Coordinates of C-alpha atoms and ligand atoms in Angstrom, one line a residue:
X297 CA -2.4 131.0 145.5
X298 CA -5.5 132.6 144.3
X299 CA -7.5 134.5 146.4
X300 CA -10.8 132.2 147.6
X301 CA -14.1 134.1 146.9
X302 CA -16.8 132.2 149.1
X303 CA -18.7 130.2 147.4
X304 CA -21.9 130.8 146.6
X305 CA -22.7 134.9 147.0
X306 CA -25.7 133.9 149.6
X307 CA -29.0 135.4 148.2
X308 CA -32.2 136.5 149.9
X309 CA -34.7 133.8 149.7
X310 CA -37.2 134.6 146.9
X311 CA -40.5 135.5 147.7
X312 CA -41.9 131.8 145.8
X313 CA -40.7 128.5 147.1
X314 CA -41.3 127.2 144.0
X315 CA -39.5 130.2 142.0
X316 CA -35.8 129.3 142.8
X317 CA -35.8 125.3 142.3
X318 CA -33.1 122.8 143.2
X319 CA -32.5 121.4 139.1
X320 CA -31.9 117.9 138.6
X321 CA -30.7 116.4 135.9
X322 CA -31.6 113.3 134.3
X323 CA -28.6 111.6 133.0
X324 CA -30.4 108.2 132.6
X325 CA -30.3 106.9 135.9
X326 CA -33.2 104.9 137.7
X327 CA -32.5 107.3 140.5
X328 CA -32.9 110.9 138.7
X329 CA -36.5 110.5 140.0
X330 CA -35.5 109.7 143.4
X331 CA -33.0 112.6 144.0
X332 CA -35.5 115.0 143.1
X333 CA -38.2 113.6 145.8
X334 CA -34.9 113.6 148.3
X335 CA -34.3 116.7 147.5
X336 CA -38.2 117.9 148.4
X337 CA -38.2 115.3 151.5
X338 CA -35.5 118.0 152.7
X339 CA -37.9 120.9 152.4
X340 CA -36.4 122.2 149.1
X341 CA -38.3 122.5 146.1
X342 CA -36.6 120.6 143.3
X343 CA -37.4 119.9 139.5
X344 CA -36.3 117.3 137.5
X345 CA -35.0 118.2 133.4
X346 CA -33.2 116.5 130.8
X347 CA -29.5 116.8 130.6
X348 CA -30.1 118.5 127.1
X349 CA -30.9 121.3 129.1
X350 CA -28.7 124.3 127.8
X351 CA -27.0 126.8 130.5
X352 CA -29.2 129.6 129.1
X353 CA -32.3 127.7 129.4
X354 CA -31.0 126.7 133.1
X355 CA -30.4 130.4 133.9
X356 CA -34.3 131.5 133.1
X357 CA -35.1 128.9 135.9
X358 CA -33.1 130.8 138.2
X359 CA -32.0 127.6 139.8
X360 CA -30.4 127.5 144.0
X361 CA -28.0 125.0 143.0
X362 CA -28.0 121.7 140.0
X363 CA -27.8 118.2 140.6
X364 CA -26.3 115.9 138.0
X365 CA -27.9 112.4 138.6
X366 CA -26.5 109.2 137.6
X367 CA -26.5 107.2 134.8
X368 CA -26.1 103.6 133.4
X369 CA -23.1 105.0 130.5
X370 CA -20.2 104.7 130.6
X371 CA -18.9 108.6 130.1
X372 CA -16.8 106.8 127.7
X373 CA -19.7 105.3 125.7
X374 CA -20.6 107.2 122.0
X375 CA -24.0 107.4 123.0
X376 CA -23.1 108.4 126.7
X377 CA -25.2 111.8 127.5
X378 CA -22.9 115.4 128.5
X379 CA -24.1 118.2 129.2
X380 CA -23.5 122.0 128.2
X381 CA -20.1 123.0 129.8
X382 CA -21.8 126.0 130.8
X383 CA -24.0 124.9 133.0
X384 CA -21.1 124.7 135.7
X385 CA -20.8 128.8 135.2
X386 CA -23.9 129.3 136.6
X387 CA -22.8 130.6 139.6
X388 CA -24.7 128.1 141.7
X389 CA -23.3 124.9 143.3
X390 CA -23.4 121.9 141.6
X391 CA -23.9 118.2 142.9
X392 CA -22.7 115.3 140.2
X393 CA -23.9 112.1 141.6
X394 CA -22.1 108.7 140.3
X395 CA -22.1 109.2 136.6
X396 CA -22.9 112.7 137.3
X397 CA -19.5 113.3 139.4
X398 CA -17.5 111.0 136.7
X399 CA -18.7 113.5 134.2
X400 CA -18.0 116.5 136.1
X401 CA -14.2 115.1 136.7
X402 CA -14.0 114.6 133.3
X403 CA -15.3 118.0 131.8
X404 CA -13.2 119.6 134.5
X405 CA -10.0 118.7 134.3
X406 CA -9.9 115.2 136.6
X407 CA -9.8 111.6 135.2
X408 CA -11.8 108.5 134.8
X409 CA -10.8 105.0 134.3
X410 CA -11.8 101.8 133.9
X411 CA -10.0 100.3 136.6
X412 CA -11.4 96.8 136.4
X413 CA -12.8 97.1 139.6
X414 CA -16.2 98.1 139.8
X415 CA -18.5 98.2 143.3
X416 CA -22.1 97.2 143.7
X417 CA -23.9 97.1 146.6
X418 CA -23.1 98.4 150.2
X419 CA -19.9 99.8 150.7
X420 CA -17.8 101.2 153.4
X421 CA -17.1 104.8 153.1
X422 CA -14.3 106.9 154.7
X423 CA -14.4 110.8 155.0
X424 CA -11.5 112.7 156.0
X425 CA -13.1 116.4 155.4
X426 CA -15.6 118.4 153.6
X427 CA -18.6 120.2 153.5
X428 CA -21.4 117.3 152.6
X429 CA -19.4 115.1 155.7
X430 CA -20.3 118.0 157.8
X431 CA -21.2 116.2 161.3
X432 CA -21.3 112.7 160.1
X433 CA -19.1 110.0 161.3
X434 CA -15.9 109.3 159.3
X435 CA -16.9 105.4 158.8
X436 CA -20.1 105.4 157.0
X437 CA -22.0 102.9 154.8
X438 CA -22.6 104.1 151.1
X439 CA -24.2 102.8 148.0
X440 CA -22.5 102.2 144.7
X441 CA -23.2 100.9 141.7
X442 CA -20.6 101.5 139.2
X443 CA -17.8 100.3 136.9
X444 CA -16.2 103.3 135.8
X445 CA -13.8 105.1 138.7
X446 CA -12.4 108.8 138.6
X447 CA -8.9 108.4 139.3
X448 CA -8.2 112.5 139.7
X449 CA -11.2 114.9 140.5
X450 CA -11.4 117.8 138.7
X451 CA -8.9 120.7 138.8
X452 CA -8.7 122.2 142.5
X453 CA -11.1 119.8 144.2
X454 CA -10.0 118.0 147.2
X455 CA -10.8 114.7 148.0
X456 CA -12.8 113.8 150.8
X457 CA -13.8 110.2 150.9
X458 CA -12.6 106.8 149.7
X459 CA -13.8 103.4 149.5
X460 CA -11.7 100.4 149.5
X461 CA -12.2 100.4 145.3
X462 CA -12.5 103.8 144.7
X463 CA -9.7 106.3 145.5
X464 CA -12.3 109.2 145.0
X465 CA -15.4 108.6 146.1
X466 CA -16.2 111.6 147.2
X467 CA -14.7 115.2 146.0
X468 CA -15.3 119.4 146.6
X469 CA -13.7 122.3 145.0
X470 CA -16.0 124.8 147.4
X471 CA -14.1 128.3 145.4
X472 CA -15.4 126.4 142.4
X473 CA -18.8 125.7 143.9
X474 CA -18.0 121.5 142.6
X475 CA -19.5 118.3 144.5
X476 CA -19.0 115.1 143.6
X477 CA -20.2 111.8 145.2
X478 CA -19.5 108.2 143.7
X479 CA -22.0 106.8 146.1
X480 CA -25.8 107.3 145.9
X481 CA -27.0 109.4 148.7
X482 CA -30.7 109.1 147.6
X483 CA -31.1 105.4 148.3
X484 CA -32.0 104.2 151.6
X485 CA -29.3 101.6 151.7
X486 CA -26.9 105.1 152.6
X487 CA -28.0 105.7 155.8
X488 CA -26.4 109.2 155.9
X489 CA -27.3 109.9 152.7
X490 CA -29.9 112.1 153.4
X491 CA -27.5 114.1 155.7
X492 CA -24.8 114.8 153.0
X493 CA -27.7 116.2 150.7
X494 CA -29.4 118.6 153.5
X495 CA -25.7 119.3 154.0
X496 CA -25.5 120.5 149.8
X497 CA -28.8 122.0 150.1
X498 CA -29.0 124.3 153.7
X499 CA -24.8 124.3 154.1
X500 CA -23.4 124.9 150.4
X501 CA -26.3 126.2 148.7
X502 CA -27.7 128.2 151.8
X503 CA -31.0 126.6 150.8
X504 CA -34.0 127.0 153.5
X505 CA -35.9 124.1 154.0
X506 CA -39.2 126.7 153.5
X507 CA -41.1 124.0 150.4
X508 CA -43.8 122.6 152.9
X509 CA -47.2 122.1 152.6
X510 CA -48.4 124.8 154.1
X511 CA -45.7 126.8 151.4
X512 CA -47.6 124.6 148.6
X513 CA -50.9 125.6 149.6
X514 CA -50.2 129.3 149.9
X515 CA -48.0 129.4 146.8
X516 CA -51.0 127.4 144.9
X517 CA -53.8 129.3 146.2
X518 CA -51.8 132.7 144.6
X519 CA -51.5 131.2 141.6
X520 CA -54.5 129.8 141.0
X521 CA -56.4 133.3 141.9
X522 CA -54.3 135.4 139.1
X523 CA -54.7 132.8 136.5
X524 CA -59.0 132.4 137.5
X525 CA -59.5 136.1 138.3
X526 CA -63.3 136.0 138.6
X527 CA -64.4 133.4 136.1
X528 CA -66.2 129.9 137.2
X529 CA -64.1 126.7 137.8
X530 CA -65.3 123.5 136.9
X531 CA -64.0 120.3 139.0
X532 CA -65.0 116.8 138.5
X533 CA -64.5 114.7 141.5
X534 CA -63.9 111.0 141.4
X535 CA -63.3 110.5 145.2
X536 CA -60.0 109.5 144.6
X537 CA -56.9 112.2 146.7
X538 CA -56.1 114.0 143.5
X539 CA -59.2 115.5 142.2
X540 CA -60.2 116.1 145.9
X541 CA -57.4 117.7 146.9
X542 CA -56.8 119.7 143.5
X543 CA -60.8 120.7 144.7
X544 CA -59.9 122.0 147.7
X545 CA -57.3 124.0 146.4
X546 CA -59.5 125.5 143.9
X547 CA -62.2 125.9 146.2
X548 CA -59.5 128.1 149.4
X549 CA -58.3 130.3 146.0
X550 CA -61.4 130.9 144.8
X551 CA -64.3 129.7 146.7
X552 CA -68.0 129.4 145.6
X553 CA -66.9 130.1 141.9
X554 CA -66.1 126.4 142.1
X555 CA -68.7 124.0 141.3
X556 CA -67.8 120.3 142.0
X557 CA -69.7 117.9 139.6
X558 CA -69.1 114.3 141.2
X559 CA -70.6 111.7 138.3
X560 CA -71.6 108.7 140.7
X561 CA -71.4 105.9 138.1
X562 CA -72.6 103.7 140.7
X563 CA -69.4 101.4 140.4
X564 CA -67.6 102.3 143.4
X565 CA -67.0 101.1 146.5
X566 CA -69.2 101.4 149.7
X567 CA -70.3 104.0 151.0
X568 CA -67.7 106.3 148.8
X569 CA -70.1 108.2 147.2
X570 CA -72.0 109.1 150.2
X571 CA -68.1 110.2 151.6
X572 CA -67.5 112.5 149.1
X573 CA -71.2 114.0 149.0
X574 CA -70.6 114.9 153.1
X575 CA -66.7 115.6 153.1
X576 CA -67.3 118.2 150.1
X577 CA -71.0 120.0 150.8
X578 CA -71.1 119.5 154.5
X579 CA -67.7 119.8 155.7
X580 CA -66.2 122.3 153.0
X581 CA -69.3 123.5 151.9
X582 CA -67.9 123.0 148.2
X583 CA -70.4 123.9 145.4
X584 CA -71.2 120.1 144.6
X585 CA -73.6 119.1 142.1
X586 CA -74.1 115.1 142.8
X587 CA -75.4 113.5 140.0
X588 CA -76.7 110.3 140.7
X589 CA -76.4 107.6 137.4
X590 CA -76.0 104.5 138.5
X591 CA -79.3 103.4 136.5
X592 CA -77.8 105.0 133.1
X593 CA -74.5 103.5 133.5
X594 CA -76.0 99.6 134.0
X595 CA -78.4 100.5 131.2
X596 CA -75.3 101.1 128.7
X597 CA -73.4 98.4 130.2
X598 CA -76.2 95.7 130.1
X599 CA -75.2 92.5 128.0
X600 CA -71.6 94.1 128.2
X601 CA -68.5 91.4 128.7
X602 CA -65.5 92.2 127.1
X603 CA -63.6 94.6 129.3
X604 CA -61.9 97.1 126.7
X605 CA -65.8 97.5 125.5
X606 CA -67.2 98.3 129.0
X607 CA -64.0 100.7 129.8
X608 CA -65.4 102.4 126.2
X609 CA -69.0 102.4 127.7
X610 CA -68.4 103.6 131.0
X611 CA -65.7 106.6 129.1
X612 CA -68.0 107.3 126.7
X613 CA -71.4 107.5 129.3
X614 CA -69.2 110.1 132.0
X615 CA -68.5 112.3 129.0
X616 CA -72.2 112.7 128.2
X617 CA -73.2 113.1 131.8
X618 CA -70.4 115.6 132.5
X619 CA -71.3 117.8 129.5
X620 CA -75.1 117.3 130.6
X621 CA -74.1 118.8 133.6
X622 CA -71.1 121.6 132.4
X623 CA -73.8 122.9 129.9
X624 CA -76.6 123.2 132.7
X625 CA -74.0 125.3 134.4
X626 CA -73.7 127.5 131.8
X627 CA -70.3 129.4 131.1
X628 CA -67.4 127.6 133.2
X629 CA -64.1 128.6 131.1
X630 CA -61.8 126.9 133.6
X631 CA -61.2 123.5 134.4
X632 CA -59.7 121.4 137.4
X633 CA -57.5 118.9 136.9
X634 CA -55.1 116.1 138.7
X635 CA -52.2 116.1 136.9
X636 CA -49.4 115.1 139.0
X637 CA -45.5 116.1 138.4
X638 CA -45.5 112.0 138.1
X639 CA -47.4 112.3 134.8
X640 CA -45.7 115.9 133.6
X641 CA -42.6 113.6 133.4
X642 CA -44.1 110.8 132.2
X643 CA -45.0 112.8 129.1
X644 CA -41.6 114.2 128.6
X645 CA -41.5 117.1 130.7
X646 CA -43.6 120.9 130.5
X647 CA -44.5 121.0 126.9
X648 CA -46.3 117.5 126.9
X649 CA -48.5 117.4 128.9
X650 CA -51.1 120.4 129.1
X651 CA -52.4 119.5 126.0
X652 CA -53.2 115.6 126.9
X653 CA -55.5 114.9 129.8
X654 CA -54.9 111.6 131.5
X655 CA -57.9 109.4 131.3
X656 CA -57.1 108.0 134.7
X657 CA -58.1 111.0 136.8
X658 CA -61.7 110.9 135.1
X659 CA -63.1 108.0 134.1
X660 CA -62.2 107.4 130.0
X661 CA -60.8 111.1 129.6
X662 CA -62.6 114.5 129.5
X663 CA -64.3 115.8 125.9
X664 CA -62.1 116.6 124.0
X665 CA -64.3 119.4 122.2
X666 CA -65.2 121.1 125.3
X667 CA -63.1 124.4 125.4
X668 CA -62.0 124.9 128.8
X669 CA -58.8 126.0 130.1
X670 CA -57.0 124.0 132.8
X671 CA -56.4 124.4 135.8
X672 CA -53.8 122.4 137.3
X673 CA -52.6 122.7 140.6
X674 CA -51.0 119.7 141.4
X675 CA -48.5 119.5 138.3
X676 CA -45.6 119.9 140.5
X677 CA -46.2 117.0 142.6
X678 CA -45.4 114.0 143.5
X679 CA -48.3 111.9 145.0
X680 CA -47.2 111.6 148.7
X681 CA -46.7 115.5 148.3
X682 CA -50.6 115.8 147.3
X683 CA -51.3 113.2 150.5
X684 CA -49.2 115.8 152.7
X685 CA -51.3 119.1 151.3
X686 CA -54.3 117.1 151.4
X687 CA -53.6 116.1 155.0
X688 CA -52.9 120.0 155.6
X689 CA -55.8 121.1 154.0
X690 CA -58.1 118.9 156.5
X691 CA -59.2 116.0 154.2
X692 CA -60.4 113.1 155.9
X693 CA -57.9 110.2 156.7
X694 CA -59.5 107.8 155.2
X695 CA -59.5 110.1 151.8
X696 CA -55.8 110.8 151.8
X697 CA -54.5 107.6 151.5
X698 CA -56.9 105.4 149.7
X699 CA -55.5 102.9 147.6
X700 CA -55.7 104.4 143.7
X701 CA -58.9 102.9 142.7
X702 CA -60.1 102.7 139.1
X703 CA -62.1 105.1 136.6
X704 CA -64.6 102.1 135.7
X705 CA -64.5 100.8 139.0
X706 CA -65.5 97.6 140.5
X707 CA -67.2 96.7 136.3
X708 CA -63.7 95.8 135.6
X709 CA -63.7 93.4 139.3
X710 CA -66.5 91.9 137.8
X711 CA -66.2 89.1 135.3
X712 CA -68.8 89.0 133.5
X713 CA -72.0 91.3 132.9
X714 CA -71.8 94.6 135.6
X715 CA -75.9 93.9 137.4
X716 CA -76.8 95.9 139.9
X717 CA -77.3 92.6 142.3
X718 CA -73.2 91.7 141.5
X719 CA -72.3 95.1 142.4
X720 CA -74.2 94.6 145.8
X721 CA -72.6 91.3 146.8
X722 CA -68.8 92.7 145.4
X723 CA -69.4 95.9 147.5
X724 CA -70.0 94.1 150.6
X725 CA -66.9 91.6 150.2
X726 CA -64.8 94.7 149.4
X727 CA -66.0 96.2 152.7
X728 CA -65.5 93.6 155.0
X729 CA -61.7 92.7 152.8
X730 CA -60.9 95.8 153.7
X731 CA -62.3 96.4 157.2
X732 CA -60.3 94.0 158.1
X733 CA -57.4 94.9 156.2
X734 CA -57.6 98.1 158.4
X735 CA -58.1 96.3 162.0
X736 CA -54.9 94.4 161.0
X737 CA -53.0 97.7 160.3
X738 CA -52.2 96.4 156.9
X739 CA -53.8 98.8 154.9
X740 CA -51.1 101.6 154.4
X741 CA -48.6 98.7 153.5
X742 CA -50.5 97.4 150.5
X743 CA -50.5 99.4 147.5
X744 CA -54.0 97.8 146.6
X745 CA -56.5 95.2 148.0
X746 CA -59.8 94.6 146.8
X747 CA -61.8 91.8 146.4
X748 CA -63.3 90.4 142.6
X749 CA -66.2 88.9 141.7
X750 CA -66.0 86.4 138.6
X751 CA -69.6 85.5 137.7
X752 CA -69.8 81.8 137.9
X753 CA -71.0 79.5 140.0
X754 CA -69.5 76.9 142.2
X755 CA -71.5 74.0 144.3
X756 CA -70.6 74.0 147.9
X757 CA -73.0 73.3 151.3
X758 CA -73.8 75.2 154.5
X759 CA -75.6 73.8 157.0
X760 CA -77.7 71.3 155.7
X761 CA -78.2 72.6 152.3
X762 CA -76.4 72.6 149.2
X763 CA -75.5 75.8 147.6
X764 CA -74.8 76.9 143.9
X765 CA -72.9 80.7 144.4
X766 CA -70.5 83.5 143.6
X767 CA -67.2 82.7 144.6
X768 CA -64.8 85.9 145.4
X769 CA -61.2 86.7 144.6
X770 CA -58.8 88.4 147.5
X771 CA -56.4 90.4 145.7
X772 CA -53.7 92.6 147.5
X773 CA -50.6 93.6 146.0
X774 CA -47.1 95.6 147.2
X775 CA -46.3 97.6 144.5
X776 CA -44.6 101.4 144.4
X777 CA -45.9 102.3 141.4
X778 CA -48.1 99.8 139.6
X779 CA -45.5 99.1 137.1
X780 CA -44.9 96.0 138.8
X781 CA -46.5 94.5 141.8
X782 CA -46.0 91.2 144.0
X783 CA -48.6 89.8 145.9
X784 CA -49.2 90.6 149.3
X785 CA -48.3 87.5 152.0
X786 CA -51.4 88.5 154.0
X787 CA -51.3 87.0 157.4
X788 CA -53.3 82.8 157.8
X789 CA -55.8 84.5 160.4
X790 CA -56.7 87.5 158.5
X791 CA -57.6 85.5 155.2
X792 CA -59.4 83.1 157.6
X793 CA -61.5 85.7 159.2
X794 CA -61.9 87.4 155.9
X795 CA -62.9 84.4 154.5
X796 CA -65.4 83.5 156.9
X797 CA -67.1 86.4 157.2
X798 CA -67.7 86.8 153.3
X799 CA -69.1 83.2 153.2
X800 CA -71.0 84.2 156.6
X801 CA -72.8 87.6 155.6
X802 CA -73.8 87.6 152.1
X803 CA -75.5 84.7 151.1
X804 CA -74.7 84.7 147.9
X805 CA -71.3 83.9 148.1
X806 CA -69.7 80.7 148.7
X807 CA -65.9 80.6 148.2
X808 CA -63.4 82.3 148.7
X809 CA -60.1 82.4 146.8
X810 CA -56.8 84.4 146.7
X811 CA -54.8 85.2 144.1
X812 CA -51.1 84.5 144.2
X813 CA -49.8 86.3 141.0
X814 CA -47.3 88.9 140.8
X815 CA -47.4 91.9 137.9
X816 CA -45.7 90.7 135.5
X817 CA -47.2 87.9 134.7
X818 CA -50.6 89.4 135.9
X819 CA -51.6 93.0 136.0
X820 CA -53.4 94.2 139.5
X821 CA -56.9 94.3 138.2
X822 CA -58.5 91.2 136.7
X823 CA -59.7 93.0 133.5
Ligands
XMP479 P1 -53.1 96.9 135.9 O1 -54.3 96.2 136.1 O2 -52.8 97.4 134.5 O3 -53.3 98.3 136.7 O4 -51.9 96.2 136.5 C1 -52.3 99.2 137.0 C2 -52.9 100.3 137.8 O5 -53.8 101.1 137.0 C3 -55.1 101.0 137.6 N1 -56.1 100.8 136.4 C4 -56.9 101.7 136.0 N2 -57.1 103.0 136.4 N3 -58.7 103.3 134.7 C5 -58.0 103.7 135.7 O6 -58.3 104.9 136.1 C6 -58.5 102.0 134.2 O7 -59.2 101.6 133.2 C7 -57.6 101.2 134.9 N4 -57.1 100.0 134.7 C8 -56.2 99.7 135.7 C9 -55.1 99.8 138.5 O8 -56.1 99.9 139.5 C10 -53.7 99.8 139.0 O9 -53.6 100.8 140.0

């Protein structure tokens, strides 16, 4: 027998977190996403890449160990993805999940069949050995989803875990550094699944779990001070998480060579503007230059309806101020922005993205002449990550976890011309939707709840007189990432005393209604 060289040399953690990633590769699946945020939940910094990825590019990343994530193929498919056989020679463990293991038995000497048996759903899992079972019952529950079944793992691996379908369901060749799960440890429908990755991450791949926040913040702050050096950084705030707590990051790296320029458009919510104004000049003491246009954004969007042409107004007005403001500052090469690692994939990976600034994070995009450099220091995370640093970093509760709110703000909850007065009376119903959203410890559950205001009138009577008012639309969705939403089944007695108390304290409305519609057929906002 050959001699068994352990499996894989341990090395000394690097000196960046981020320097030695976990690599995951999409193979199609729904769940590539999902690994890679497992894979951080455990502490271990993880990127996701295309299975195109050659070995050679792979080795420049100097990866701790690759994932291989599922897939809807079948590895029998013409168009079903492979990957480059070297990329098991790396010298670092590899993971195949589902399609990922069928692949890996099939490039490595095992078998897969169509057995005519597939498995969806929950399914009962027995282990008899291995590493990723380490300390984890033998009778477990697992997620599958597949048709295909390997029938012989690849060339020297043991199997370690069946299911009554699937002979293989689990599989390690440790001399060959080779793991292979049929099940889905990601989801939370395997309740160990969590386990058997921390188990490949800190016992296969002797991976520390050292990617925290505190890691982020340090490893950040570094960076952004050798690619600034002494120059001035521009930030515009939105009093959204992102561009706050990209801010803050900017402002501990570099400190008063940032200058914050918040554009108050006047269209948010209540009292957010005067939030930002104290959490950033008072409580950081962040360089802020407030610039208060609420009058100038009505003026453009007077006699404005159509809600593609105020998003164009509103864009089109925050680039003028903003440039107003950048040129008054006078040379500012660098600027902040909020790109998540949500959007770097979203635009196909590294290359995409630098060059396109999301309009979402300021209001209608950034001008596209102004010659600045960005700065982005939130590009390799996922939102709850940026909640978790912004959390670290000391931002306000209440900050961290608001609900994404929109660039134009409440002139797209308004149907109808944006006036001043309609902003009042929508800004007060939003307050007290949500106040009491927040006594009901609802809040964190919805993934939006607002309140509209279509401008017509309705007839109704209070007291002894007839009224002619506004009515107001409750909307609160569930949603994880906007792509779809249902809506919320807020509780009888909260939507009563919501209700109530609109009608109560501002006079100028007289109904209240709630919307029922799920995304598709509706979207979240009403314009
Ligand atoms: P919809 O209404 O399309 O919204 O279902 C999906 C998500 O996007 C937000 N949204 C916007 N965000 N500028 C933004 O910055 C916009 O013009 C805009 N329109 C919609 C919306 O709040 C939801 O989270």
């Amino acid at each position: 027998m050959a001699e068994v060289i352990p499996f894989p040399a341990p090395e000394p953690p690097a000196p960046g977190v981020e320097d030695r990633p976990v690599l995951v590769l999409d193979l199609g699946g729904q769940y590539a996403q999902l690994i890679a945020r497992r894979v951080r939940d455990c502490g271990v910094f993880s990127e996701l890449v295309g299975h195109e990825i050659t070995a050679d590019e792979a080795r420049r990343r100097r990866p701790v160990a690759l994932i291989l994530s599922g897939g809807p193929a079948s590895v029998y498919a013409d168009a079903a993805p492979r990957i480059d056989p070297g990329l098991y020679e790396l010298g670092v463990p590899v993971l195949g999940i589902c399609y990922g293991a069928q692949l890996m038995a099939l490039d490595l000497g095992g078998a897969v069949e169509r057995t005519g048996v597939s498995e969806f759903g929950k399914t009962a899992l027995h282990t008899s050995s291995g590493a990723l079972f380490k300390g984890l019952p033998e009778e477990q529950t697992a997620w599958m989803s597949h048709r295909d079944t390997v029938t012989a793992p690849p060339e020297g691996a043991e199997v370690t875990a069946e299911s009554p379908a699937t002979p293989v369901a689990a599989f390690e060749a440790p001399e060959r550094g080779l793991y292979g799960v049929q099940f889905h440890p990601e989801v939370v429908h395997t309740p160990h699944g969590q386990d058997v990755l921390e188990n490949f991450l800190y016992g296969v791949a002797h991976v520390p779990p050292a990617w925290t926040a505190v890691a982020v913040i340090e490893e950040q702050v570094e960076r952004i001070q050798a690619q600034v050096g002494s120059e001035q950084v521009l930030c515009g705030l939105s009093g959204g998480v992102d561009s706050a707590v990209a801010a803050l990051l900017v402002h501990k790296a570099v400190g008063d060579q940032l200058t914050c320029v918040f554009v108050d458009h006047g269209l948010l919510r209540k009292d957010e503007a005067t939030q930002v104004v104290e959490t950033f000049r008072r409580h950081f003491r962040v360089p802020l230059v407030h610039v208060d246009a609420e009058r100038r954004f009505l003026a453009r969007l007077r006699g404005v309806i159509d809600p593609e042409d105020k998003r164009r107004a509103i864009g089109e007005e925050f680039i003028r101020v903003f440039e107003e403001e950048a040129a008054r500052l006078g040379r500012t090469p660098f600027l902040v922005q909020g790109t998540l690692y949500s959007d770097v994939i979203e635009s196909g990976g590294e290359a995409g993205v630098a060059a396109k600034i999301k309009s979402h994070h300021n209001v209608g995009g950034l001008p596209e002449k102004m010659d600045f450099s960005l700065v982005e220091p939130l590009r390799l995370l996922f939102k709850d990550e940026v909640r978790r640093v912004g959390e670290e970093l000391g931002l306000p509760e209440e900050m961290v976890w608001r609900h994404p709110f929109p660039g134009p703000g409440l002139a797209i909850r308004i149907i109808g011309e944006v006036t001043h007065e309609r902003l009042e009376i929508l800004r007060e119903a939003d307050a007290i939707l949500l106040e009491e959203v927040r006594r009901a410890g609802l809040y964190r559950e919805l993934w939006q709840c607002f309140a509209v205001l279509p401008a017509i009138r309705s007839v109704g009577v209070q007291g002894d007189e007839r009224t002619y008012a506004y009515p107001i639309v409750i909307r609160a969705v569930t949603s994880d990432d906007a792509m779809t939403a249902d809506w919320a089944r807020l509780p009888y007695d909260l939507l009563e005393t919501v209700s109530s108390r609109i009608i109560n304290e501002i006079p100028a409305v007289n109904r209240v209604a709630l919307d029922l519609t799920s995304k598709p057929p509706g979207t979240i906002e009403w314009e």
